[in-house]
Amino acid sequence: MSLDFVAIDFETANRSRASVCAVGAVRVHNGAVVDTFRSLVKPPEEFDEFEPINVSIHGIEARHVAHSPSWPEVYQELRAFIGADMMVCHNAQFDVSVLVNACSAYDIDWPAFDVACTLRLARAALTLPSYTLPWVSDHLGVDVFDHHDPLADAQAAAAVLIALARREGVRSVRELNESLGTPIIPTSVREPADSETTAGVQMPITPINTNTVGFADAVVCFTGALEMMVRDEARRRVVDHGGAWQGSVTKTTSVLVTGGFNLSTFRPGAMFSKKVRDAMSAVERGQSLEIITEDEFLRRLALSDEELAAARVLRSRVPEWVVTQAGDGPGDDYWGWFNSSLLHPDGRAAGEETCIWCATTLTGKEHWTHRDRHVCGIHCNERFKRAARRAWRNAGLNGDAPPDSWTDYTIVA
């Protein structure tokens, strides 16, 4: 047996797993890279909106894929590239889900693949503060790469698996999974609708559960502003899933959820909040604690599309007083109007109040502008201001700064 496989990574235009916009793949034979594959993909029309959060991660915009091949064309090339080899992905649940959903969007078949997940393998083999690809790669000495470029991510996943195989002294992907006690995951087979018995019928998909789901017995702490839901709602979800939450990192913390992170820079050596630094120190001392992103948090919650949409609506709300205090809109003194509209009606926070954006408890030591608005820091303040401007526009007010005004003079931190 030899170390033969194809590592694959997908990028998507939005949160729909059918919105594939790029794919990268690396063929490994006998433990060495022998071929690569990369292509931009024009997403299906019904899933072709490029959401800002996705663009911020991978940098691909609609204009980049306007003349790219569609998924059926790319898929045929990719399928031929994979051949009979085993697939390897870092977070196989995501990548295989993209493969399956993109095929479903065009009603084309997909073959049965055996899939190994380097995320799951890394969790079984290593003790790290985070198991994202940059952290695992850094720990194993894999060269720095352009995270969220699909080919670079596929190359990194391949290098991670090769490094883990050498570390465990095994000669094949199957032996590596057996050594670490992680199963090979088979995908299901879906044939095209080419007969009277299958025409128009959606064939079942075998669930691919490669990662931890839920928060049973976990002690969860949050840092940063969440994009998809307010912090109180996130905490409630943790409790509903059998876990507990706490306000700071302690000796009992098992999961730290990081909101407001740029995933492309979430890697060793970056600047982190105090909670993240505390969590890293705890891991170095031997504490079983994992730092996860908001996307991973949402995946573990396994929310339905309806639940996620409801959470987003809640997250996007701004207090009613932001509009009522705005009156008829700005007059000659734009910034005076702007700041008075954002003042919390209860006055300056003294401490123990709740941040109106992320529900963190205020200490009373925040910047005075933040205390006036009842926000916990710069990140929530910026999100609050953007949401307020949207609310003013929706109310028919011109809440945008005049062209000759370039800054909110009250806050620079």
Coordinates of C-alpha atoms in Angstrom, one line a residue:
M1 CA 0.0 0.0 0.0
S2 CA 1.2 3.5 -0.7
L3 CA 0.1 7.0 0.3
D4 CA -2.1 7.8 -2.7
F5 CA -5.0 10.3 -2.5
V6 CA -6.5 13.6 -4.0
A7 CA -6.8 16.5 -1.6
I8 CA -9.7 18.9 -2.5
D9 CA -10.8 22.3 -1.4
F10 CA -13.9 24.3 -2.4
E11 CA -14.8 28.0 -2.0
T12 CA -18.4 29.2 -2.2
A13 CA -20.1 32.5 -3.2
N14 CA -22.4 32.5 -0.2
R15 CA -23.7 30.3 2.7
S16 CA -25.4 27.9 0.2
R17 CA -23.3 24.8 -0.3
A18 CA -24.5 24.8 -3.9
S19 CA -22.8 28.1 -4.6
V20 CA -19.4 26.7 -5.6
C21 CA -17.2 29.4 -7.1
A22 CA -13.7 27.8 -7.1
V23 CA -12.1 24.4 -6.6
G24 CA -8.5 23.3 -6.1
A25 CA -7.2 19.7 -6.0
V26 CA -3.8 18.0 -5.5
R27 CA -3.0 14.5 -6.6
V28 CA -0.5 12.7 -4.3
H29 CA 1.2 9.4 -5.3
N30 CA 3.4 7.5 -2.9
G31 CA 3.5 10.5 -0.6
A32 CA 4.5 13.1 -3.2
V33 CA 2.5 15.7 -5.1
V34 CA 2.4 14.7 -8.8
D35 CA -0.4 16.9 -10.2
T36 CA -2.7 19.8 -9.5
F37 CA -6.1 21.1 -10.6
R38 CA -7.6 24.5 -10.2
S39 CA -10.6 26.3 -11.6
L40 CA -12.9 29.1 -11.0
V41 CA -16.6 28.2 -11.3
K42 CA -19.6 30.2 -12.3
P43 CA -22.2 29.3 -9.6
P44 CA -25.8 28.2 -10.5
E45 CA -28.0 31.1 -11.3
E46 CA -30.2 30.6 -8.2
F47 CA -27.1 30.6 -5.9
D48 CA -24.9 33.1 -7.7
E49 CA -25.1 36.0 -5.2
F50 CA -21.6 36.8 -3.7
E51 CA -22.1 37.6 0.0
P52 CA -19.6 40.1 1.5
I53 CA -18.5 37.7 4.2
N54 CA -17.5 35.1 1.7
V55 CA -15.7 37.6 -0.6
S56 CA -13.8 38.9 2.5
I57 CA -12.5 35.3 3.0
H58 CA -11.5 34.2 -0.4
G59 CA -11.4 37.5 -2.5
I60 CA -13.5 36.0 -5.4
E61 CA -16.2 38.3 -6.7
A62 CA -18.9 37.8 -9.4
R63 CA -16.8 39.6 -12.0
H64 CA -14.0 37.0 -11.5
V65 CA -16.3 34.1 -12.5
A66 CA -18.4 35.9 -15.1
H67 CA -16.8 34.0 -18.0
S68 CA -15.8 30.9 -16.0
P69 CA -17.1 27.4 -16.8
S70 CA -20.2 26.2 -14.9
W71 CA -20.1 23.4 -12.4
P72 CA -21.1 20.5 -14.8
E73 CA -18.1 21.3 -17.0
V74 CA -15.7 21.7 -14.1
Y75 CA -17.1 18.6 -12.4
Q76 CA -16.4 16.3 -15.3
E77 CA -12.8 17.4 -15.3
L78 CA -12.5 17.1 -11.5
R79 CA -14.1 13.7 -11.5
A80 CA -11.6 12.5 -14.1
F81 CA -8.8 14.1 -12.0
I82 CA -9.9 12.2 -8.8
G83 CA -10.3 8.9 -10.6
A84 CA -10.4 6.0 -8.2
D85 CA -8.3 7.7 -5.5
M86 CA -9.5 8.5 -2.0
M87 CA -10.5 12.1 -1.3
V88 CA -8.9 14.1 1.4
C89 CA -10.4 17.4 2.8
H90 CA -9.8 19.6 5.8
N91 CA -13.3 19.7 7.2
A92 CA -14.7 17.1 4.9
Q93 CA -18.3 17.8 5.9
F94 CA -18.1 21.2 4.2
D95 CA -16.3 20.2 1.0
V96 CA -18.3 17.0 0.4
S97 CA -21.5 19.0 1.1
V98 CA -20.5 21.5 -1.6
L99 CA -19.8 18.7 -4.1
V100 CA -23.1 17.0 -3.4
N101 CA -25.2 20.2 -3.4
A102 CA -23.5 21.6 -6.5
C103 CA -24.3 18.4 -8.4
S104 CA -27.9 18.4 -7.1
A105 CA -28.4 22.0 -8.4
Y106 CA -27.8 20.6 -11.9
D107 CA -29.4 17.2 -11.4
I108 CA -26.2 15.4 -12.2
D109 CA -24.8 12.3 -10.6
W110 CA -21.9 11.9 -8.3
P111 CA -19.9 8.8 -7.7
A112 CA -19.2 7.1 -4.4
F113 CA -16.0 8.5 -2.9
D114 CA -14.1 7.4 0.2
V115 CA -13.2 10.6 2.2
A116 CA -10.6 11.2 4.9
C117 CA -10.9 14.4 6.9
T118 CA -7.6 16.0 8.0
L119 CA -9.5 18.2 10.5
R120 CA -10.7 15.1 12.3
L121 CA -7.3 13.4 12.0
A122 CA -5.6 16.5 13.5
R123 CA -8.0 16.6 16.4
A124 CA -7.2 12.9 17.1
A125 CA -3.4 13.3 16.8
L126 CA -2.6 16.8 18.1
T127 CA -3.4 19.2 21.0
L128 CA -3.8 22.7 19.6
P129 CA -5.8 25.8 20.5
S130 CA -7.4 25.7 17.0
Y131 CA -7.6 23.0 14.3
T132 CA -8.1 25.3 11.4
L133 CA -5.8 24.6 8.5
P134 CA -3.3 27.4 9.3
W135 CA -2.9 26.3 12.9
V136 CA -2.5 22.6 12.0
S137 CA -0.1 23.5 9.2
D138 CA 2.0 25.7 11.4
H139 CA 2.3 23.0 14.1
L140 CA 3.4 20.3 11.6
G141 CA 5.9 22.6 9.9
V142 CA 4.0 23.0 6.6
D143 CA 5.1 26.1 4.7
V144 CA 3.0 29.3 5.0
F145 CA 0.3 29.3 2.3
D146 CA -2.4 31.6 1.0
H147 CA -5.3 30.4 3.2
H148 CA -8.6 30.3 1.3
D149 CA -7.1 30.0 -2.1
P150 CA -8.6 26.6 -3.1
L151 CA -5.4 25.2 -4.6
A152 CA -3.2 26.5 -1.7
D153 CA -5.6 25.0 0.8
A154 CA -5.7 21.7 -1.0
Q155 CA -1.9 21.6 -1.1
A156 CA -1.8 22.4 2.6
A157 CA -4.3 19.7 3.4
A158 CA -2.2 17.2 1.4
A159 CA 0.9 18.3 3.3
V160 CA -0.9 17.9 6.6
L161 CA -1.9 14.4 5.8
I162 CA 1.5 13.4 4.6
A163 CA 3.1 14.9 7.8
L164 CA 0.6 13.0 10.0
A165 CA 1.2 9.8 8.2
R166 CA 5.0 10.2 8.7
R167 CA 4.4 11.1 12.4
E168 CA 2.3 7.9 12.9
G169 CA 4.7 5.8 10.8
V170 CA 2.0 4.5 8.4
R171 CA 2.1 4.1 4.7
S172 CA -1.5 4.7 3.6
V173 CA -4.5 6.9 4.3
R174 CA -6.5 3.9 5.6
E175 CA -3.7 2.9 8.0
L176 CA -3.5 6.5 9.2
N177 CA -7.2 6.6 10.0
E178 CA -7.0 3.2 11.7
S179 CA -4.0 4.3 13.7
L180 CA -5.8 7.4 15.0
G181 CA -9.2 5.8 15.4
T182 CA -11.0 8.0 12.8
P183 CA -13.2 6.3 10.2
I184 CA -13.1 6.7 6.4
I185 CA -16.3 8.3 5.4
P186 CA -18.1 7.0 2.3
T187 CA -20.3 9.4 0.3
S188 CA -23.5 8.1 -1.1
V189 CA -24.2 7.3 -4.7
R190 CA -26.8 9.3 -6.7
E191 CA -27.6 8.3 -10.2
P192 CA -29.1 10.7 -12.8
A193 CA -32.8 10.6 -13.3
D194 CA -32.8 8.5 -16.5
S195 CA -35.6 6.1 -15.9
E196 CA -39.3 6.2 -15.2
T197 CA -38.7 5.0 -11.6
T198 CA -36.2 7.7 -10.8
A199 CA -37.2 10.6 -13.1
G200 CA -37.9 13.7 -11.0
V201 CA -37.1 11.9 -7.7
Q202 CA -34.5 13.4 -5.4
M203 CA -32.4 10.4 -4.3
P204 CA -31.4 10.2 -0.7
I205 CA -28.1 11.5 0.5
T206 CA -26.1 9.6 3.1
P207 CA -25.3 12.1 5.9
I208 CA -21.5 12.7 6.3
N209 CA -20.8 13.4 9.9
T210 CA -17.1 14.0 10.2
N211 CA -17.0 16.5 13.0
T212 CA -18.3 17.3 16.5
V213 CA -21.9 18.4 16.6
G214 CA -23.6 20.2 19.5
F215 CA -22.1 21.3 22.9
A216 CA -23.1 18.6 25.3
D217 CA -21.1 19.0 28.5
A218 CA -19.0 21.9 26.9
V219 CA -18.3 25.1 28.7
V220 CA -18.3 27.8 26.1
C221 CA -17.0 31.4 26.2
F222 CA -17.5 34.0 23.5
T223 CA -15.2 36.8 22.4
G224 CA -15.8 39.5 19.7
A225 CA -19.1 40.4 18.1
L226 CA -21.0 37.6 16.4
E227 CA -22.3 38.3 12.9
M228 CA -25.3 36.0 12.8
M229 CA -26.9 36.3 16.2
V230 CA -26.7 38.3 19.4
R231 CA -24.7 36.9 22.2
D232 CA -27.6 36.1 24.5
E233 CA -29.2 34.0 21.7
A234 CA -25.9 32.2 21.2
R235 CA -25.6 31.4 24.9
R236 CA -29.1 30.1 24.9
R237 CA -28.3 27.8 22.0
V238 CA -25.3 26.4 23.9
V239 CA -27.5 25.6 26.9
D240 CA -30.2 24.1 24.6
H241 CA -27.4 21.8 23.3
G242 CA -26.4 20.6 26.7
G243 CA -23.6 23.0 27.4
A244 CA -22.9 25.9 29.7
W245 CA -21.5 29.3 29.1
Q246 CA -19.2 31.7 31.0
G247 CA -18.1 35.3 30.6
S248 CA -14.4 34.7 30.7
V249 CA -11.8 32.0 30.0
T250 CA -11.2 29.9 33.1
K251 CA -9.8 26.5 33.9
T252 CA -13.1 24.9 33.0
T253 CA -13.5 26.5 29.6
S254 CA -13.6 23.9 26.8
V255 CA -14.6 26.1 23.8
L256 CA -13.9 29.7 22.9
V257 CA -16.0 31.1 20.1
T258 CA -14.4 33.9 18.2
G259 CA -16.7 36.4 16.6
G260 CA -15.6 39.2 14.2
F261 CA -12.5 37.3 13.0
N262 CA -11.1 37.6 9.5
L263 CA -10.6 33.9 8.7
S264 CA -7.9 34.7 6.2
T265 CA -5.7 36.1 9.1
F266 CA -6.8 33.7 11.9
R267 CA -3.4 32.1 12.1
P268 CA -0.4 31.8 14.5
G269 CA 1.3 35.1 15.0
A270 CA -1.7 37.3 14.4
M271 CA -3.0 39.9 17.0
F272 CA -5.6 38.4 19.2
S273 CA -8.0 39.6 22.0
K274 CA -7.1 38.9 25.7
K275 CA -9.6 36.0 25.8
V276 CA -7.9 34.4 22.8
R277 CA -4.5 34.9 24.4
D278 CA -5.8 33.4 27.7
A279 CA -7.2 30.4 25.8
M280 CA -3.9 29.8 24.0
S281 CA -2.0 30.0 27.3
A282 CA -4.5 27.5 28.8
V283 CA -3.9 25.0 25.9
E284 CA -0.1 25.4 26.4
R285 CA -0.7 24.4 30.1
G286 CA -2.4 21.3 29.0
Q287 CA -6.1 22.4 29.3
S288 CA -8.5 20.7 26.8
L289 CA -9.8 23.8 25.1
E290 CA -10.5 24.6 21.4
I291 CA -10.8 28.0 19.7
I292 CA -13.4 27.9 17.0
T293 CA -14.8 30.5 14.6
E294 CA -18.4 31.6 14.4
D295 CA -18.9 29.5 11.2
E296 CA -17.8 26.4 13.1
F297 CA -20.1 27.4 16.0
L298 CA -23.1 27.6 13.7
R299 CA -22.2 24.3 12.1
R300 CA -22.1 22.6 15.4
L301 CA -25.5 24.0 16.3
A302 CA -26.9 22.4 13.1
L303 CA -29.5 25.2 12.6
S304 CA -32.1 24.9 9.9
D305 CA -32.2 27.6 7.2
E306 CA -35.3 29.0 8.9
E307 CA -33.6 29.2 12.3
L308 CA -30.5 30.8 10.8
A309 CA -32.7 33.3 9.0
A310 CA -34.5 34.2 12.2
A311 CA -31.3 34.7 14.0
R312 CA -30.0 37.0 11.3
V313 CA -33.1 39.1 11.6
L314 CA -32.6 39.4 15.3
R315 CA -28.9 40.3 14.8
S316 CA -29.8 43.0 12.3
R317 CA -32.2 44.9 14.5
V318 CA -31.3 48.2 15.9
P319 CA -33.1 49.8 18.9
E320 CA -36.2 51.8 17.9
W321 CA -34.8 54.9 19.7
V322 CA -32.0 55.2 17.1
V323 CA -34.7 56.2 14.5
T324 CA -37.0 58.2 16.8
Q325 CA -34.1 60.2 18.2
A326 CA -33.0 61.0 14.6
G327 CA -36.0 63.2 14.1
D328 CA -36.2 64.6 10.6
G329 CA -32.6 63.9 9.8
P330 CA -29.4 65.8 9.8
G331 CA -29.4 69.6 9.6
D332 CA -26.3 71.8 9.2
D333 CA -24.5 70.0 12.0
Y334 CA -24.3 66.4 10.6
W335 CA -22.0 65.0 13.3
G336 CA -23.9 66.7 16.1
W337 CA -27.1 65.1 14.9
F338 CA -25.3 61.7 14.3
N339 CA -24.0 61.4 17.8
S340 CA -27.1 62.7 19.5
S341 CA -29.1 60.1 17.6
L342 CA -26.9 57.3 18.9
L343 CA -27.0 58.3 22.5
H344 CA -28.6 55.7 24.7
P345 CA -31.8 57.1 26.3
D346 CA -30.7 55.8 29.7
G347 CA -27.6 57.9 29.7
R348 CA -24.0 57.0 30.0
A349 CA -23.3 53.5 31.1
A350 CA -21.7 53.2 34.6
G351 CA -21.1 49.4 34.4
E352 CA -23.2 46.2 34.5
E353 CA -25.3 47.4 31.6
T354 CA -25.6 45.2 28.5
C355 CA -23.9 46.0 25.2
I356 CA -26.8 46.7 22.8
W357 CA -25.0 44.8 20.0
C358 CA -23.4 41.7 21.5
A359 CA -25.0 41.5 24.9
T360 CA -21.7 41.6 26.7
T361 CA -21.8 43.1 30.2
L362 CA -20.2 46.6 30.2
T363 CA -17.5 47.3 32.8
G364 CA -17.9 51.1 33.0
K365 CA -14.2 51.4 31.8
E366 CA -15.0 51.6 28.1
H367 CA -14.3 54.7 26.0
W368 CA -16.8 57.4 27.0
T369 CA -18.4 57.4 23.5
H370 CA -18.9 53.7 23.8
R371 CA -20.5 54.1 27.2
D372 CA -22.8 56.9 25.8
R373 CA -24.0 54.4 23.2
H374 CA -23.9 51.3 25.5
V375 CA -21.5 49.3 23.3
C376 CA -18.6 47.3 24.6
G377 CA -15.9 48.4 22.2
I378 CA -14.8 49.5 18.7
H379 CA -16.1 46.4 16.9
C380 CA -19.7 46.7 18.2
N381 CA -19.6 50.4 17.8
E382 CA -18.8 50.2 14.1
R383 CA -21.5 47.6 13.5
F384 CA -23.9 49.7 15.5
K385 CA -23.1 52.8 13.4
R386 CA -23.5 50.9 10.1
A387 CA -26.8 49.4 11.2
A388 CA -28.0 52.8 12.3
R389 CA -27.3 54.3 8.9
R390 CA -29.2 51.4 7.3
A391 CA -32.1 52.0 9.6
W392 CA -32.1 55.8 8.8
R393 CA -32.1 55.1 5.1
N394 CA -35.0 52.6 5.5
A395 CA -36.9 55.3 7.4
G396 CA -36.4 57.8 4.6
L397 CA -33.7 59.8 6.4
N398 CA -30.4 60.8 4.8
G399 CA -28.0 59.3 7.4
D400 CA -24.9 59.2 5.2
A401 CA -22.1 61.6 6.0
P402 CA -21.7 64.6 3.7
P403 CA -19.0 64.3 1.0
D404 CA -16.6 66.8 2.7
S405 CA -16.8 65.0 6.1
W406 CA -14.4 62.1 6.4
T407 CA -14.6 60.9 10.0
D408 CA -16.7 60.5 13.1
Y409 CA -14.7 62.9 15.2
T410 CA -15.9 61.5 18.5
I411 CA -14.3 58.0 18.2
V412 CA -11.1 56.8 16.8
A413 CA -10.6 53.8 19.0

